[in-house]
Coordinates of C-alpha atoms and ligand atoms in Angstrom, one line a residue:
X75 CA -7.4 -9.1 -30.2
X76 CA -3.6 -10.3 -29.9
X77 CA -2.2 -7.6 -32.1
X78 CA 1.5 -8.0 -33.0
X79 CA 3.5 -5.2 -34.5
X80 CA 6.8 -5.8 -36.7
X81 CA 9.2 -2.8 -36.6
X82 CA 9.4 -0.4 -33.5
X83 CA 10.4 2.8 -35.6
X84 CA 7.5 5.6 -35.3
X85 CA 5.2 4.1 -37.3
X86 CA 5.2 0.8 -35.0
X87 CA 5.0 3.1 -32.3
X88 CA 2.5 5.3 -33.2
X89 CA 0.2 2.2 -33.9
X90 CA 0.8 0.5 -30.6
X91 CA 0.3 3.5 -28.6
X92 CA -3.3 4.1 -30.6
X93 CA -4.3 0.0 -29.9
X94 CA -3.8 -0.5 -26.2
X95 CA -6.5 0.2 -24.2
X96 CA -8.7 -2.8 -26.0
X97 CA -6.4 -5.1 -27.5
X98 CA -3.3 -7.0 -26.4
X99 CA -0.3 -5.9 -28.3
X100 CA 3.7 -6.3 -28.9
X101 CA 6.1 -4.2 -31.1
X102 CA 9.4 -6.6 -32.2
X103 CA 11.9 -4.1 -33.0
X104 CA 15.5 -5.8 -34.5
X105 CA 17.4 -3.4 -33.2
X106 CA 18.5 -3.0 -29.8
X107 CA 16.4 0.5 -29.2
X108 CA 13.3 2.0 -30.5
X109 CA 12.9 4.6 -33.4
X110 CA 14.2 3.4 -36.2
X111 CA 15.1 5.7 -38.4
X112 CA 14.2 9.0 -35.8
X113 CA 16.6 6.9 -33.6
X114 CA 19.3 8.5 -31.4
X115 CA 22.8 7.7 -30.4
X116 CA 24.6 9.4 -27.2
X117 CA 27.8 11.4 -27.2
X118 CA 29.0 12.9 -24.1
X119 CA 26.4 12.7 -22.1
X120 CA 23.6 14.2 -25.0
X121 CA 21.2 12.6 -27.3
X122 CA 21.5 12.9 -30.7
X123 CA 19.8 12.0 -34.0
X124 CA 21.6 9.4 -36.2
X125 CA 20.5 10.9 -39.4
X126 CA 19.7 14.6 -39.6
X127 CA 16.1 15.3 -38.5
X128 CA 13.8 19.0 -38.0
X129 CA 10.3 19.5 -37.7
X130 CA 8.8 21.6 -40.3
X131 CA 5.9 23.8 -39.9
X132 CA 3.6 21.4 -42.4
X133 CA 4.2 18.5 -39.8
X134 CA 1.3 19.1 -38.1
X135 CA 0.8 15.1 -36.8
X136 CA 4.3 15.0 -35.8
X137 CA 4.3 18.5 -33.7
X138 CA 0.6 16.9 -32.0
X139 CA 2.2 14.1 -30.8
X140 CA 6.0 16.6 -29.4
X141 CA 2.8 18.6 -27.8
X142 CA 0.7 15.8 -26.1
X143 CA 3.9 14.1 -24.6
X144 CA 4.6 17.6 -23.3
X145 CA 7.9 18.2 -25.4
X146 CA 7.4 20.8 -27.1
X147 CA 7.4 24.2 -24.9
X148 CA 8.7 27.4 -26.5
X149 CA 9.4 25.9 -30.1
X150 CA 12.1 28.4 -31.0
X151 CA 11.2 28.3 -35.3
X152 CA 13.7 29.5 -37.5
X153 CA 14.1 30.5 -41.4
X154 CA 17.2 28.2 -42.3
X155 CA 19.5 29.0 -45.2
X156 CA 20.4 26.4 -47.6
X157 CA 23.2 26.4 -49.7
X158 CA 24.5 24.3 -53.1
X159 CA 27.9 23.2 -53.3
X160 CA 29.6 23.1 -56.8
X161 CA 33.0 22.9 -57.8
X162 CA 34.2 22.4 -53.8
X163 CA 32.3 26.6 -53.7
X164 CA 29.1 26.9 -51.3
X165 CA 26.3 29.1 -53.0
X166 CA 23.2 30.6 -51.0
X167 CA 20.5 29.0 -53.3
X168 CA 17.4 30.3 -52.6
X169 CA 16.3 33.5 -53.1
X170 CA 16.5 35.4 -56.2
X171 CA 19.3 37.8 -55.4
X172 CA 21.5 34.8 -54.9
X173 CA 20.3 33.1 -58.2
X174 CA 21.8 36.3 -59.6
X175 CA 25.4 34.9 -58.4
X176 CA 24.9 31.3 -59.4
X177 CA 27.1 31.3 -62.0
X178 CA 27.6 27.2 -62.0
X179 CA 24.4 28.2 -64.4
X180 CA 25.0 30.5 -67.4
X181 CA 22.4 33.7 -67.7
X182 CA 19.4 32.3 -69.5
X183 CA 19.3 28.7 -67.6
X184 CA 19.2 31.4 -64.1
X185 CA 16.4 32.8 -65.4
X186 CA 14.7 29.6 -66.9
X187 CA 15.8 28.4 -63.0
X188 CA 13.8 31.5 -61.3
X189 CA 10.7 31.2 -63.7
X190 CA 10.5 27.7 -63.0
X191 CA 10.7 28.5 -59.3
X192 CA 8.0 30.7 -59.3
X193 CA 6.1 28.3 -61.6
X194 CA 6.6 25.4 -58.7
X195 CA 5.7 27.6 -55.6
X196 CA 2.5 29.4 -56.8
X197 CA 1.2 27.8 -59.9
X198 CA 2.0 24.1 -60.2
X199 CA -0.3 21.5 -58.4
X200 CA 1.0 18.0 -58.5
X201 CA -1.8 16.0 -58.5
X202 CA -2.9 17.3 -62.0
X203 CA 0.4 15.8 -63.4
X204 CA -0.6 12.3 -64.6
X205 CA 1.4 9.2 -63.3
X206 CA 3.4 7.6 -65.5
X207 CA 5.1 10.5 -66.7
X208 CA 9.4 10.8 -65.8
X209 CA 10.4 13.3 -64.0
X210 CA 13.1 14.1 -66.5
X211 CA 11.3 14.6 -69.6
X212 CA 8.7 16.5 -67.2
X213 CA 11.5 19.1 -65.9
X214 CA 12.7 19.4 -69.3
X215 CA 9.5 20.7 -70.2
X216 CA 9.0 23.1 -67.2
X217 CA 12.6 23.9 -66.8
X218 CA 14.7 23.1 -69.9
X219 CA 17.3 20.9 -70.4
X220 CA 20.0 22.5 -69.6
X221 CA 18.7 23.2 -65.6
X222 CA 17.8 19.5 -65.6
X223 CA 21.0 18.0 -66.4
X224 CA 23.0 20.8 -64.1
X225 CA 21.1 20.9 -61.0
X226 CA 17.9 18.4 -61.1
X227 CA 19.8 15.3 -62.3
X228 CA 22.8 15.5 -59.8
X229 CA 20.3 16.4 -57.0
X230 CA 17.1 14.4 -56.8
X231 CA 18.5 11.3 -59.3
X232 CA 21.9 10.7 -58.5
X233 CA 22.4 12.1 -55.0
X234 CA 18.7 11.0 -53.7
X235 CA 17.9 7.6 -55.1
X236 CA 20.7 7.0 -57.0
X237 CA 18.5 6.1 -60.1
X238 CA 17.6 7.8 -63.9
X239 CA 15.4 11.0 -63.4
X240 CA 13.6 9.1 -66.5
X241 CA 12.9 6.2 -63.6
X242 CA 11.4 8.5 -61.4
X243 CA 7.4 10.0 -61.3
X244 CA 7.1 13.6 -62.1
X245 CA 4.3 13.7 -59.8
X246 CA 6.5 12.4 -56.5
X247 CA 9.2 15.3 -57.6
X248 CA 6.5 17.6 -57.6
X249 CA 5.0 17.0 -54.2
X250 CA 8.5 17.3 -52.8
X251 CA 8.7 20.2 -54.1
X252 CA 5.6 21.7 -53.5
X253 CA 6.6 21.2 -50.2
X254 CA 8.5 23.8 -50.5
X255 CA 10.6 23.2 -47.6
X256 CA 13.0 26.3 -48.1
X257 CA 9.8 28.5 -47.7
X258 CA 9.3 27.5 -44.1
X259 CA 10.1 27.7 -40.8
X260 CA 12.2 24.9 -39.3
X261 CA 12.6 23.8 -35.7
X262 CA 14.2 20.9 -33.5
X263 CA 12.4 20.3 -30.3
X264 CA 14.5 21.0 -27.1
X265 CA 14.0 18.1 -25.9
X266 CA 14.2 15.8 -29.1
X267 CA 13.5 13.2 -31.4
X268 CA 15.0 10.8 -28.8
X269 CA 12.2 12.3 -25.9
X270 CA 9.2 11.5 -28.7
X271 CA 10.8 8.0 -29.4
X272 CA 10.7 7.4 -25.3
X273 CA 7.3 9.2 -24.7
X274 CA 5.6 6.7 -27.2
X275 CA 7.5 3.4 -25.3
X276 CA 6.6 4.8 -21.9
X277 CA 2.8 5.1 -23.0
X278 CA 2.7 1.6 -24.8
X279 CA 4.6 -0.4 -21.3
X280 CA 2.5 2.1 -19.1
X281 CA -0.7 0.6 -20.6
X282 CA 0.7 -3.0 -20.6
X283 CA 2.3 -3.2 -23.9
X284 CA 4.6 -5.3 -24.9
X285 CA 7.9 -3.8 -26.4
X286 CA 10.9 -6.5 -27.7
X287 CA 14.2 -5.5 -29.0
X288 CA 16.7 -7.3 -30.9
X289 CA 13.7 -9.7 -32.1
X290 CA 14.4 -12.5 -34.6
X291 CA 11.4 -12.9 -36.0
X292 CA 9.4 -15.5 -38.4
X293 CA 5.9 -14.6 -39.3
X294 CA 3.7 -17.9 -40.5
X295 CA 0.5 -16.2 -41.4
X296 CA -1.3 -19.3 -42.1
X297 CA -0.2 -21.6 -38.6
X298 CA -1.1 -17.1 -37.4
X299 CA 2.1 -17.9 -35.0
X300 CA 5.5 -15.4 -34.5
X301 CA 8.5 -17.4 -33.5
X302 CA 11.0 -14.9 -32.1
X303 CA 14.4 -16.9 -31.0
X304 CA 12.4 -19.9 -30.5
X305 CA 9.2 -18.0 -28.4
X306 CA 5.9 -18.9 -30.2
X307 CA 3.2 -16.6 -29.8
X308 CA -0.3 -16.6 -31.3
X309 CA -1.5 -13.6 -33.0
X310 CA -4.7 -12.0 -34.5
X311 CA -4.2 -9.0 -36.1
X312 CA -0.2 -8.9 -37.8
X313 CA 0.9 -5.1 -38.9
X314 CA 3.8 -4.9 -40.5
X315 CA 6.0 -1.3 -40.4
X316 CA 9.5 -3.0 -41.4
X317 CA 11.1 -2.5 -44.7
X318 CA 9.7 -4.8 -47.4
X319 CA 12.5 -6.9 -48.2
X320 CA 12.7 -7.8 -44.8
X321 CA 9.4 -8.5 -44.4
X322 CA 9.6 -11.1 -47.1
X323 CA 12.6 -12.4 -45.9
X324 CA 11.2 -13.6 -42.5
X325 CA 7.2 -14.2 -43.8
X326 CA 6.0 -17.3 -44.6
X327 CA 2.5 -18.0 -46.3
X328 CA 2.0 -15.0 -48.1
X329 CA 0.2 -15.4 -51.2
X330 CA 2.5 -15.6 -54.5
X331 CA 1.2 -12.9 -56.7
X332 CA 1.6 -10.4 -53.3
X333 CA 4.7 -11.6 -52.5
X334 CA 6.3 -10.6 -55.6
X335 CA 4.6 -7.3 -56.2
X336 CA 6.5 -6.1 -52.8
X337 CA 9.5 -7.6 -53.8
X338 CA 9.3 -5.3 -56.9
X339 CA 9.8 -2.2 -54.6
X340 CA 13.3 -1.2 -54.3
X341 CA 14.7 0.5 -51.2
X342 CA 17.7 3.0 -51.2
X343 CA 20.2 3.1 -48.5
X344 CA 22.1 6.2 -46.3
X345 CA 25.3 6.1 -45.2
X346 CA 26.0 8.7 -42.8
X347 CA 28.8 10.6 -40.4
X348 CA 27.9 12.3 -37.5
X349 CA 30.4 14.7 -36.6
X350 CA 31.4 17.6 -33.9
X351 CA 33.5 20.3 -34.9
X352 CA 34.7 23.4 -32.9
X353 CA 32.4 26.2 -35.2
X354 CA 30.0 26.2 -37.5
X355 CA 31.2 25.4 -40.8
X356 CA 29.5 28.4 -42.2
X357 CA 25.5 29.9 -42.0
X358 CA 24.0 27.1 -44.0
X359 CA 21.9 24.6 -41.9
X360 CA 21.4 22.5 -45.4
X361 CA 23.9 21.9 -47.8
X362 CA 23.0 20.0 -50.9
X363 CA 26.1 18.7 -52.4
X364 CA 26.3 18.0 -56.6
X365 CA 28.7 15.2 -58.1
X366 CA 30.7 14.1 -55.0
X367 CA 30.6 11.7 -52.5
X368 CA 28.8 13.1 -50.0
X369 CA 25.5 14.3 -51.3
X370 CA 24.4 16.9 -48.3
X371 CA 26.0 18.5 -45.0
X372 CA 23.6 19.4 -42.3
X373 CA 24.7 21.3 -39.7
X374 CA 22.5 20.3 -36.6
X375 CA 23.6 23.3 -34.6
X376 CA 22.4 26.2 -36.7
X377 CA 19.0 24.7 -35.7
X378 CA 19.3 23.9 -32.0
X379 CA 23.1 24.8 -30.6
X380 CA 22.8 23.4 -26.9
X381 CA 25.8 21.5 -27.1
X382 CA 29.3 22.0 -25.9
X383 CA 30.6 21.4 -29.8
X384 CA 28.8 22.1 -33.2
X385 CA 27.1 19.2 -34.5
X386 CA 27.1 18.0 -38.1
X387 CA 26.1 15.0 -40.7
X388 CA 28.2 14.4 -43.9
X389 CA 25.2 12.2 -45.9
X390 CA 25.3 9.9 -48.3
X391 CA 22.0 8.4 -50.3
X392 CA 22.4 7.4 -53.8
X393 CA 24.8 4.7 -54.7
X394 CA 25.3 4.6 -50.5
X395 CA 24.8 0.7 -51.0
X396 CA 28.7 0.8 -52.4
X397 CA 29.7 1.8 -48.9
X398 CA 27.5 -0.3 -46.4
X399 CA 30.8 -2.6 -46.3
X400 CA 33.2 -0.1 -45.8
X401 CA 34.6 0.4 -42.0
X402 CA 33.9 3.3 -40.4
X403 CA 37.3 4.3 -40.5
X404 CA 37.2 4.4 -44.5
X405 CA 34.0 6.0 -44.7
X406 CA 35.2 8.8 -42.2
X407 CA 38.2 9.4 -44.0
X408 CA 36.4 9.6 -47.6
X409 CA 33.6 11.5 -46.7
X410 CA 35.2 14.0 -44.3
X411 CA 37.5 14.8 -47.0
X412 CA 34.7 15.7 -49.5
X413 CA 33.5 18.4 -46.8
X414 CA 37.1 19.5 -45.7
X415 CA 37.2 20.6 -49.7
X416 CA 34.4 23.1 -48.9
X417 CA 35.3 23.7 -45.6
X418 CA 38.9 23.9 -45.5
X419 CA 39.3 25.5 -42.0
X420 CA 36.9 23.1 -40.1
X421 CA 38.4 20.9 -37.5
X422 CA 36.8 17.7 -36.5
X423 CA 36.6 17.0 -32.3
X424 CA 35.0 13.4 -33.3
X425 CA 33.0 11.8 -35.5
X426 CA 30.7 8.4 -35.7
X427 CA 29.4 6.3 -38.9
X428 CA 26.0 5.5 -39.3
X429 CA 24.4 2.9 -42.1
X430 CA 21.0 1.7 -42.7
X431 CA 20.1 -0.6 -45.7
X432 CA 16.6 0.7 -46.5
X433 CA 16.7 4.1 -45.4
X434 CA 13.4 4.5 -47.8
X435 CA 11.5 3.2 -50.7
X436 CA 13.0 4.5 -54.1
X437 CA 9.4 5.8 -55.7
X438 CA 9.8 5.5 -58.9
X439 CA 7.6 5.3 -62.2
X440 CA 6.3 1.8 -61.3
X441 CA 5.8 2.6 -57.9
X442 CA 1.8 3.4 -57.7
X443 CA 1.8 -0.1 -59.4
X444 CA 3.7 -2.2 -57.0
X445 CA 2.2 0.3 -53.4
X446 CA 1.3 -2.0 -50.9
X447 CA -2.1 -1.3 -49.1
X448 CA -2.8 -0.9 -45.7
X449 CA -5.0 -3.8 -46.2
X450 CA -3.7 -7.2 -47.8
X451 CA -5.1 -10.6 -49.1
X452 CA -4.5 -12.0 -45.4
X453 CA -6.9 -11.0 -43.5
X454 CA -5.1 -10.5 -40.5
X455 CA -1.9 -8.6 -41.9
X456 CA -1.9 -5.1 -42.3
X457 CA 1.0 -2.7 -44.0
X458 CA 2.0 0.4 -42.8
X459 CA 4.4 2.8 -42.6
X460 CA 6.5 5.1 -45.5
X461 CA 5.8 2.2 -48.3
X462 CA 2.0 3.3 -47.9
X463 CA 1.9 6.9 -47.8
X464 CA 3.2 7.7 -50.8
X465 CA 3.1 10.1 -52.8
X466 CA 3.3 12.1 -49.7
X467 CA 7.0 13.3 -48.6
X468 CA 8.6 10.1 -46.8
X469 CA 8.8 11.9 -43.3
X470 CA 7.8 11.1 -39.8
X471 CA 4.7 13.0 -40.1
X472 CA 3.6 10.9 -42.7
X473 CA 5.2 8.2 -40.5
X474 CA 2.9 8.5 -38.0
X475 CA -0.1 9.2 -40.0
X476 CA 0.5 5.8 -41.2
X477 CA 0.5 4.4 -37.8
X478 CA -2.8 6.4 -37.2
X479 CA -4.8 5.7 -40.0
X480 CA -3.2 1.4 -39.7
X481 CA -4.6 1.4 -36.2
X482 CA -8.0 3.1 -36.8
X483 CA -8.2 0.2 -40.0
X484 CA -7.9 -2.4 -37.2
X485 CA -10.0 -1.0 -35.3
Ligands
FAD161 C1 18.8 10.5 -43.6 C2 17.4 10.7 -43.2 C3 16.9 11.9 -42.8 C4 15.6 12.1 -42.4 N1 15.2 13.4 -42.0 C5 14.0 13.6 -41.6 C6 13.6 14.9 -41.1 O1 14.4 15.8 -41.0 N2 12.3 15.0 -40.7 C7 11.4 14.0 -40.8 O2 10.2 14.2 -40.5 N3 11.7 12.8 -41.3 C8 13.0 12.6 -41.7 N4 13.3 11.3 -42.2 C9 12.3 10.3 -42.4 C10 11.8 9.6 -41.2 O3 12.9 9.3 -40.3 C11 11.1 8.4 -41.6 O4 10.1 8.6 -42.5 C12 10.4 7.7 -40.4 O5 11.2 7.7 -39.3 C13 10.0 6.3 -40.8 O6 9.4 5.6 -39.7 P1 8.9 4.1 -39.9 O7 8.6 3.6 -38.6 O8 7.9 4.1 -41.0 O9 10.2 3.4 -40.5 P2 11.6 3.0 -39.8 O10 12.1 4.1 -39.0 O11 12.5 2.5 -40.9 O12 11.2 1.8 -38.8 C14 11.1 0.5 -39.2 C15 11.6 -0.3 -38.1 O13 11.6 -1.7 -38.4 C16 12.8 -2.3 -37.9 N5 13.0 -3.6 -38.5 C17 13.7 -3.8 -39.7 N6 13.8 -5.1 -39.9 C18 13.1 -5.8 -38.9 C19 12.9 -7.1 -38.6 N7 13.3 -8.1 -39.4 N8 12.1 -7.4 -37.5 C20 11.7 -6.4 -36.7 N9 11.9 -5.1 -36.9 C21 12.6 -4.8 -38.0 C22 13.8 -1.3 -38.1 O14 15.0 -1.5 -37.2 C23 13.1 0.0 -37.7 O15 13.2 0.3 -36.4 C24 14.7 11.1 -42.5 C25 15.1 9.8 -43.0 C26 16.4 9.6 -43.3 C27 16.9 8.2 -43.7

């Protein structure tokens, strides 16, 4: 089968690399490189993630596929610390002893906070809470009100989609945080992200792949044809890993009824600075941020210090779409100066802005509603990707489980 593959990010990838062998296929990436959001940029001579990115010990597919391309040798794990900044002060924010000195939350809503912890690691299963319930009234119940408007709403609704906590399922909130990713051990390959991205693309071109960047592409499923910058090739199989909307911007002859269910989903974006400073800014690798600009700091280094300079992202989800315009000179400026105010004796070396549009799907309430399939009404296109998977935790494990499980479909 001619198999053509829309988006070159891991879940492209990972579906390419498991269909060669028996069937002719091509990845059309937009960009000019592979990876999409696990991409890379360079500074001084080393690789670098765009967005902040760790392995965690749950990610089993991801760490199979680090092990098979011979990257991962000597994982050093670590036990990261994760802070909460409030009020421009840095708390530890984890364990119970440091709950004790969170006094952002009076004495009963700390305890309510620690039961409710305890509740969410050992007791709670999230598949028993019924969709269609908010994640708001939900947390109210479990945690109270007061907990849910200080920490929960500033944290998951405004910093991470940007949207009500009354707009978002209960259920997705609980399997994040079942996930409990502050109980576990952390690591970032030696030989990184960037080394997984290149092991898949030296695989797929090894076994005659065909792997095109900066594509322009218009999908007609009903003449089956691709037109990229005025190429036509014939396909039989079409598996789709790009965001939705673009998706529907460039598809043509997708049934009505389809077409607007996906174009229900909505998509929130991350605006991002990658910086190097001199020291670490302090012994948190993950700072969650409440009621700023900049809604986590993530300092790379605590995780894998290999460089000749500490290296740090300033993060922005939520409400990020405001500053997709803004140059990178205004975005350094504002969000710099959001961390300075926690970090006053941190000095900046250099810095570099990312953006991306639909860093992931917002899954809210209506989400299970609107999910795309991996299979569609056309019979030759296929969906895959983080749009799929959920309610799993939009990562590249469930990434490239997607590309996996979309490949074995085909098959
Ligand atoms: C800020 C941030 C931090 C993250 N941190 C982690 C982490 O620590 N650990 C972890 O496991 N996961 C993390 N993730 C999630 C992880 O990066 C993603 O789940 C995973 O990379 C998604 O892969 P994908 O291939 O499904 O989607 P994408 O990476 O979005 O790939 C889609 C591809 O489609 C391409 N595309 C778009 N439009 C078109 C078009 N018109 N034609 C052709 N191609 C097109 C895009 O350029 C992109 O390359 C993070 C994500 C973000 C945004």
């Amino acid at each position: 089968m001619r198999i053509a593959i829309l988006g070159g990010g891991l879940t492209g990838l990972c579906a390419a690399h498991r269909l060669l062998g028996e069937h002719e296929v091509t990845v059309f990436e937009k960009k000019p490189f592979f990876g999409g959001l696990a991409a890379s940029f360079e500074h001084e001579g080393f690789k670098l993630p765009l967005y902040y990115h760790h392995v965690i010990e749950s990610n089993t597919t991801t760490l199979k596929y680090f092990k098979n391309f011979g990257l991962l040798d000597e994982p050093k794990w670590k036990r990261v610390k994760m802070g909460i900044a409030v009020n421009s002060k840095v708390y530890d924010f984890i364990d119970p002893a440091s709950l004790l000195k969170f006094d952002y939350l009076s004495p009963s809503e700390r305890l309510r906070y620690g039961l409710f912890g305890a509740y969410a690691l050992y007791w709670m299963n999230p598949d028993a809470i019924p969709e269609g319930v908010n994640a708001y009234d939900w947390l109210v119940s479990k945690a109270g009100r007061g907990v849910t408007e200080k920490i929960f709403v500033p944290l998951y609704a405004e910093n991470k989609f940007g949207i009500p906590l009354k707009q978002i399922s209960a259920r997705q909130f609980a399997t994040r945080l079942k996930s409990a990713e502050f109980k576990t051990r952390f690591v970032y390959p030696k030989k990184g992200f960037h080394s997984l991205v290149k092991g898949f693309e030296k695989r797929i071109k090894k076994r005659g792949g065909g792997l095109v960047t900066r594509a322009d592409v218009k999908l007609d499923l009903v003449k089956k044809v691709i037109k990229n910058k005025g190429k036509k090739q014939g396909f039989d199989v079409v598996i789709n890993t790009a965001p939705l909307p673009e998706f529907l911007g460039f598809t043509k002859g997708l049934p009505k009824a389809y077409a607007e269910k996906l174009g229900r989903i909505r998509y929130c974006s991350a605006v991002c600075v990658g910086f190097g400073t001199k020291d670490f800014l302090d012994e948190h690798y993950w700072i969650n941020i409440l009621k700023q600009r900049v809604h986590m700091v993530m300092q790379h280094s605590l995780l894998h210090d290999s460089y000749p300079f500490k290296f740090n992202w300033a993060l922005r989800y939520g409400g990020s779409e405001k500053d997709l315009g803004l140059s990178d000179a205004q975005i350094k400026s504002v969000y710099l100066r959001v961390v300075k105010k926690h970090f006053p004796k941190m000095e900046v070396e250099w810095s570099k802005v990312f953006r991306e549009r639909y860093a992931s799907p917002i899954y809210d309430l209506n989400y299970l509603r609107n999910k795309p399939g991996y299979e569609t009404p056309v019979e030759s296109l296929f969906q895959a990707g983080v749009a799929v998977t959920y309610p799993w935790v939009r990562d590249c494990n469930s990434a490239l489980k997607s590309g996996e499980r979309v490949a074995e479909i085909v098959q």
